Amino acid sequence: MSKETGGPAFPMPGLSGLPNHGFVYGENGMTLRDYFIAHIGDENQAGDDSDYSDHAKAALVGRPYPSYTDDGPLAVFQFEAEFRAKWRAMRADAMLEARKS
């Protein structure tokens, strides 16, 4: 099953009377879901995610929170980036769902 995207973020009407015999070669661009994901800010701009426990982050990411000592700082940074990406996607999906009602 494909993910609901909300359609194009910036839809364009059909174009005619253009060079190339009326053919337009373009890209569809980002979806509304992509737009929402890109514009959802991190609540804690300073990087303090104290509102979210490591357990909550692990539940969203789908794997245990890495150890700074055992796994290294890059593993922690990668995990945090993955958490933020999934958190934004979850919020974007909620926004799309809210638009239906």
GROMACS .gro file of C-alpha atoms in nm, residues 36-68:
model
   33
   36PHE     CA    1   0.509   1.943   0.564
   37ILE     CA    2   0.812   1.731   0.657
   38ALA     CA    3   1.051   2.001   0.539
   39HIS     CA    4   0.874   2.276   0.732
   40ILE     CA    5   0.811   2.105   1.064
   41GLY     CA    6   1.067   2.257   1.297
   42ASP     CA    7   1.235   2.092   1.589
   43GLU     CA    8   1.064   2.222   1.902
   44ASN     CA    9   1.394   2.228   2.085
   45GLN     CA   10   1.620   2.433   1.860
   46ALA     CA   11   1.911   2.393   2.101
   47GLY     CA   12   1.905   2.018   2.045
   48ASP     CA   13   1.767   1.937   2.389
   49ASP     CA   14   1.529   1.645   2.338
   50SER     CA   15   1.455   1.606   2.709
   51ASP     CA   16   1.083   1.588   2.626
   52TYR     CA   17   1.143   1.248   2.463
   53SER     CA   18   1.290   0.958   2.656
   54ASP     CA   19   1.541   0.724   2.495
   55HIS     CA   20   1.272   0.455   2.525
   56ALA     CA   21   1.022   0.669   2.330
   57LYS     CA   22   1.282   0.746   2.063
   58ALA     CA   23   1.370   0.377   2.033
   59ALA     CA   24   1.002   0.289   1.989
   60LEU     CA   25   0.970   0.530   1.696
   61VAL     CA   26   1.301   0.438   1.531
   62GLY     CA   27   1.247   0.066   1.583
   63ARG     CA   28   1.577  -0.021   1.747
   64PRO     CA   29   1.748   0.043   2.083
   65TYR     CA   30   1.907   0.377   2.156
   66PRO     CA   31   2.284   0.342   2.099
   67SER     CA   32   2.541   0.385   2.372
   68TYR     CA   33   2.768   0.687   2.335
   0.00000   0.00000   0.00000
